[in-house]
CSV table of C-alpha atoms in Angstrom, one decimal:
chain,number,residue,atom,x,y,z
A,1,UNK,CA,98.0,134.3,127.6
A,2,UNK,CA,99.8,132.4,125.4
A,3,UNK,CA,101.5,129.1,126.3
A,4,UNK,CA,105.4,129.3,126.0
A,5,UNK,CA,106.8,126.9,123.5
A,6,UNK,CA,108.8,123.5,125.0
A,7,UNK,CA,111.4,121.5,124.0
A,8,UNK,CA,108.1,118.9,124.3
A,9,UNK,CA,105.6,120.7,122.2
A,10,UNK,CA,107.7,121.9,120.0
A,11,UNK,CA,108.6,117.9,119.6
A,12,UNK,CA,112.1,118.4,119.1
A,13,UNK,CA,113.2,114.9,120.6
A,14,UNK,CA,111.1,113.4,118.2
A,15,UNK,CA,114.0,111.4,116.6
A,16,UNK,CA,116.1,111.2,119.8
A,17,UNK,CA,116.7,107.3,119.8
A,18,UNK,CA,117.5,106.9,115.8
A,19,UNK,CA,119.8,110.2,116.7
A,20,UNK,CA,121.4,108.4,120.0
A,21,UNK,CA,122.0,105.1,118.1
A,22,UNK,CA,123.7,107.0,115.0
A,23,UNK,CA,125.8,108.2,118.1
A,24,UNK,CA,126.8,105.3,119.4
A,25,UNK,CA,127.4,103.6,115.7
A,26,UNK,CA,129.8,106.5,114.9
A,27,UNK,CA,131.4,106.6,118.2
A,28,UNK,CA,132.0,102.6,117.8
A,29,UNK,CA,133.5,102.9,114.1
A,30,UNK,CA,135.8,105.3,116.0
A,31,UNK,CA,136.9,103.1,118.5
A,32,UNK,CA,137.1,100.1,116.0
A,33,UNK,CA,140.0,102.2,114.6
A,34,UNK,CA,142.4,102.7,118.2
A,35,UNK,CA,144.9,100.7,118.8
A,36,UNK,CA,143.6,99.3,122.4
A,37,UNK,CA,142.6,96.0,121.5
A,38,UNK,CA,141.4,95.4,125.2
A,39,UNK,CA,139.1,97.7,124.8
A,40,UNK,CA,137.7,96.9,121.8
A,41,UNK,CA,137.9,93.2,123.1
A,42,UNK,CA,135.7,94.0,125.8
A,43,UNK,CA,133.4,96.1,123.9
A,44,UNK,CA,132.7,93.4,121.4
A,45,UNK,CA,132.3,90.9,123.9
A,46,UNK,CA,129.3,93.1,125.5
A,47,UNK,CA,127.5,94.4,122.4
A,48,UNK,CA,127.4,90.9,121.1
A,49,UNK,CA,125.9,89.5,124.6
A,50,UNK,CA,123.1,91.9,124.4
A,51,UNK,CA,122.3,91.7,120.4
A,52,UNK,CA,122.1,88.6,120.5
A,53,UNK,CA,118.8,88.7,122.7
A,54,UNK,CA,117.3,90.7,119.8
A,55,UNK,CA,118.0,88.2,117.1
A,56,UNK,CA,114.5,87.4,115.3
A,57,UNK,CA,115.0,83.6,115.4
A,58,UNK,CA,112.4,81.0,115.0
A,59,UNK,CA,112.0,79.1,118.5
A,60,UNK,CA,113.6,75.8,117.0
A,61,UNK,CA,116.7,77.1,115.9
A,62,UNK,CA,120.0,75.9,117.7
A,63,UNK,CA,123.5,76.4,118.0
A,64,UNK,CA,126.3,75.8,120.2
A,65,UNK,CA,129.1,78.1,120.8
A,66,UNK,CA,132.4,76.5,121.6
A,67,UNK,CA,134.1,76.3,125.3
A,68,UNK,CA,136.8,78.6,123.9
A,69,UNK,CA,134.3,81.3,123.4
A,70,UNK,CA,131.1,81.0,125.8
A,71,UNK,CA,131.0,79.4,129.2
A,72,UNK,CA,128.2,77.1,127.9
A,73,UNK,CA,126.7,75.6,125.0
A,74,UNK,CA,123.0,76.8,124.4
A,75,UNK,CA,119.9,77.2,122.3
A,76,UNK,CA,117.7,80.8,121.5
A,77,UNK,CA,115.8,80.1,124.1
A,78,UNK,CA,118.4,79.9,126.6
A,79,UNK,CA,120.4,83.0,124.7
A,80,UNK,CA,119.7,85.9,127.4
A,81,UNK,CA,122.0,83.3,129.4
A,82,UNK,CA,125.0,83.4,127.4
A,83,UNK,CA,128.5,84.7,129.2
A,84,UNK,CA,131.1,84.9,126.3
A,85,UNK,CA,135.2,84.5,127.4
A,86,UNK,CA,136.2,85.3,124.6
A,87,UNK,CA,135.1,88.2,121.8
A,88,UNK,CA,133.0,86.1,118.9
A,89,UNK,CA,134.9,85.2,115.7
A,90,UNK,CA,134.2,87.3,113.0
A,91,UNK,CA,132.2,84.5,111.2
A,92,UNK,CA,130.4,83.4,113.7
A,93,UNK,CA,129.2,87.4,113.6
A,94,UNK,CA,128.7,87.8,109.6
A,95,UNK,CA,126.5,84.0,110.4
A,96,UNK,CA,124.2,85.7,113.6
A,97,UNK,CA,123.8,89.0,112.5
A,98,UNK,CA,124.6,90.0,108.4
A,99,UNK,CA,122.8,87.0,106.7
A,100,UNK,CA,119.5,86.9,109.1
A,101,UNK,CA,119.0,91.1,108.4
A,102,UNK,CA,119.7,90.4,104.9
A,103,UNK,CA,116.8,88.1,104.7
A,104,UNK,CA,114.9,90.0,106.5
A,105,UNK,CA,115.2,93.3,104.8
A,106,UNK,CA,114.3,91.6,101.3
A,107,UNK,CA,111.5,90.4,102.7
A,108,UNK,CA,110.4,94.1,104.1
A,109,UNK,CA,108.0,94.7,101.1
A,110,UNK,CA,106.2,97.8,102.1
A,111,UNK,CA,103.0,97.9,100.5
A,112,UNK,CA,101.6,101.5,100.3
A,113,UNK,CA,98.0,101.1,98.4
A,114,UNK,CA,96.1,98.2,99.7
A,115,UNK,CA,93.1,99.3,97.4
A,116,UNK,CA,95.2,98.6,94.1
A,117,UNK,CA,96.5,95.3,95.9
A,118,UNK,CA,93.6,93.7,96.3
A,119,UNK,CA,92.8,94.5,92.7
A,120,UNK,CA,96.3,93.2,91.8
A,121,UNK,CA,95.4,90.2,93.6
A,122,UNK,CA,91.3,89.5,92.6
A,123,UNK,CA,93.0,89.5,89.3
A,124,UNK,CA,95.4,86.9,89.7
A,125,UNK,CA,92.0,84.6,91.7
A,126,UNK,CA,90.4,85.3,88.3
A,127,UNK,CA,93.1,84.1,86.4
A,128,UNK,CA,93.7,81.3,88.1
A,129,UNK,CA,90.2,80.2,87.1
A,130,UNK,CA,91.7,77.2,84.5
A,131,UNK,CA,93.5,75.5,87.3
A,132,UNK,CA,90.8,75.8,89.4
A,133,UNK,CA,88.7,74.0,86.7
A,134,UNK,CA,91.4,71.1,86.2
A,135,UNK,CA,91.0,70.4,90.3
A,136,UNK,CA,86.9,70.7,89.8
A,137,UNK,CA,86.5,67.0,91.0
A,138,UNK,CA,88.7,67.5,94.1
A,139,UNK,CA,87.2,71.0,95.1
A,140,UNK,CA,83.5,69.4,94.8
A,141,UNK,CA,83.6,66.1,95.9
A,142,UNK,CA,86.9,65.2,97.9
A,143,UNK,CA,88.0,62.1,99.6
A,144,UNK,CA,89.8,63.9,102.1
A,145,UNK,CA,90.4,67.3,103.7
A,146,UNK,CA,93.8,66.7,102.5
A,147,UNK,CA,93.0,66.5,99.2
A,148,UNK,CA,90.8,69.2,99.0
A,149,UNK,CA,93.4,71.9,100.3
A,150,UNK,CA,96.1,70.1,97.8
A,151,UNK,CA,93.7,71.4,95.0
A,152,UNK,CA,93.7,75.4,95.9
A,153,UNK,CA,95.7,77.7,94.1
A,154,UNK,CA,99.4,77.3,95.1
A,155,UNK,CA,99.5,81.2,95.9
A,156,UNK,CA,96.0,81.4,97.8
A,157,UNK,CA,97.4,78.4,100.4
A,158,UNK,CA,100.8,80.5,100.4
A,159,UNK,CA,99.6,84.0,100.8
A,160,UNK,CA,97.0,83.1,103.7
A,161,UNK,CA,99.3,80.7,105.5
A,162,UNK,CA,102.2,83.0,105.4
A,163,UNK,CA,98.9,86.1,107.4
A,164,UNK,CA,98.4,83.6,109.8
A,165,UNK,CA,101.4,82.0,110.9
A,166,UNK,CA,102.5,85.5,111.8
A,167,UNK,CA,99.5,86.1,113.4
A,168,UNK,CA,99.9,83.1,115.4
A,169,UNK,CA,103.9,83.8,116.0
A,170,UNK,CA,102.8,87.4,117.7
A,171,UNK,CA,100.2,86.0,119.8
A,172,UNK,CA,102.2,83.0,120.8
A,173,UNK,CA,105.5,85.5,121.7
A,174,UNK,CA,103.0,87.9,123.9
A,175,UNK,CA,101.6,84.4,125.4
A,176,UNK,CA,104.8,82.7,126.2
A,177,UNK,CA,106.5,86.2,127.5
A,178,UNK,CA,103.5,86.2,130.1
A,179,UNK,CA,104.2,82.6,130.9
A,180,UNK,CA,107.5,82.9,131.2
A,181,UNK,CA,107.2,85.6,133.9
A,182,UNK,CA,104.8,83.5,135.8
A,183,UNK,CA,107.7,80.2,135.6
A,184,UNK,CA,104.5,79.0,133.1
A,185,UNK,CA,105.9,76.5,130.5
A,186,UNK,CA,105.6,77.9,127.1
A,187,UNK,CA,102.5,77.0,124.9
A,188,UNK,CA,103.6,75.6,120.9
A,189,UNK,CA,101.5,75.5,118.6
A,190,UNK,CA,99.2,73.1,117.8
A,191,UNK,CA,99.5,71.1,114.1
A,192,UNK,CA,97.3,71.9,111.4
A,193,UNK,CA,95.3,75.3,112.9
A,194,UNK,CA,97.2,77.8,110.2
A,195,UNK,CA,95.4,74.6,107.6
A,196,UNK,CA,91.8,74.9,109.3
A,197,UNK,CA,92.2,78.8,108.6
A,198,UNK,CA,93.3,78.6,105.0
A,199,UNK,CA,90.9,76.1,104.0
A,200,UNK,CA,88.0,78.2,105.6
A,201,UNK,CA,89.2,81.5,104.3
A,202,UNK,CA,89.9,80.1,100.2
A,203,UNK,CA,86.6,78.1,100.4
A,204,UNK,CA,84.8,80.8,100.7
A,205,UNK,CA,86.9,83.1,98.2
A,206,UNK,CA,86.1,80.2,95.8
A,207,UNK,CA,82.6,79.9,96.0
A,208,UNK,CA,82.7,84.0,95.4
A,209,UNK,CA,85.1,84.0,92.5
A,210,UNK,CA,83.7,80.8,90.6
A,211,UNK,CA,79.8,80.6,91.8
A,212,UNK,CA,79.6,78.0,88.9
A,213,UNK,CA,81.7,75.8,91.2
A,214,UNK,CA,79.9,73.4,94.3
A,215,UNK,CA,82.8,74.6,95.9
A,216,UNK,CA,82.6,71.3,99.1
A,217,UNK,CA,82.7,73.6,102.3
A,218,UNK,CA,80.6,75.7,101.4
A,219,UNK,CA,78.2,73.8,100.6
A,220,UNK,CA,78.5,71.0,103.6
A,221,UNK,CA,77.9,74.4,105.9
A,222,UNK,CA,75.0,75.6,103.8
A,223,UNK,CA,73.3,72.2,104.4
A,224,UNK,CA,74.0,72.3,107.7
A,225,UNK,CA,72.3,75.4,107.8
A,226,UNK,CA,68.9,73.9,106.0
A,227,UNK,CA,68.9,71.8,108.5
A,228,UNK,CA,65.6,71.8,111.0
């Protein structure tokens, strides 16, 4: 017979949590507007404890928070640790939360059509094809690895540095939540790795784009390679 329709298949709590949270924000708007302070005191104090857990800061930033306010001064690291007295000033709010989502949400570029990207972006390799001719010399024959990743295009060194630093960043959060449960010390990550990549990756985009180039990498590997 015919299977009777549920609340499951029917997937009718698909949007349950964005729902529940549009709940909550409403029913905290409406509270923001009583006239019990305490409560609202108390409310603020706990929201703020637990959002701050979820605030996408880099692992080096710091701050303290004054005696009047938290029972201790701390970093990010330590944050899940934090006991506030006292509700947070509203700056100290618009600072954590406002500013950092800000950033964050004009940096949410959502790309939709990868295929006309990577045109968009073979086009601008191709273009850059004059400053890659004035850095000839440095790309061919460098004194140091230094100087040969100076003489890439500014955007190639940006674009692949900004993939794998957040590459590395996931991996190293996963790692370091593992560690951390195990009383593990965290790992950090080692100097000059996210340069290796880079230089690797662009050499190799190089030699494709500008074959008329003896772009240095690739040709130290493909002597290697001769090599009995």
């Amino acid at each position: 017979g015919k299977k009777a329709s549920t609340c499951i298949s029917e997937n009718l709590h698909a949007n349950d949590i964005t729902k529940g949270l549009e709940f909550i924000g409403n029913l905290l708007i409406n509270i923001a507007h009583t006239g019990n302070n305490e409560i609202k005191k108390n409310i603020l104090i706990k929201i703020f404890e637990t959002l701050l857990f979820f605030l996408p800061l880099k692992s080096d930033s710091t701050t303290s928070f004054s005696t009047s306010t938290a029972n201790t001064s701390t970093d990010y690291k330590e944050q899940e640790k934090i006991v506030l007295n006292e509700p947070p000033s509203l700056f100290m709010i618009k600072t954590l939360f406002i500013k950092i989502y800000k950033e964050k949400e004009c940096k949410n570029v959502e790309i939709n059509d990868f295929n006309e990207f990577g045109h968009t972006f073979g086009q601008k390799l191709w273009n850059s094809r004059l400053d890659v001719n004035l850095k000839k010399s440095a790309i061919e024959s460098p004194q140091t690895i230094q100087e040969y990743y100076n003489a890439f295009p500014e955007f190639l060194k940006n674009f692949f540095s900004g993939m794998i630093d957040e590459l590395y960043e996931k991996k190293m959060s996963i790692c370091n939540f593992q560690r951390k449960k195990h009383n593990k010390p965290p790992k950090v990550k080692i100097s000059g790795q996210t340069i290796k990549i880079v230089t690797f990756i662009t050499s190799m985009l190089l030699s494709l784009a500008f074959p008329h180039l003896k772009v240095w990498l690739p040709q130290v590997l493909a002597s290697l390679s001769r090599m009995p």
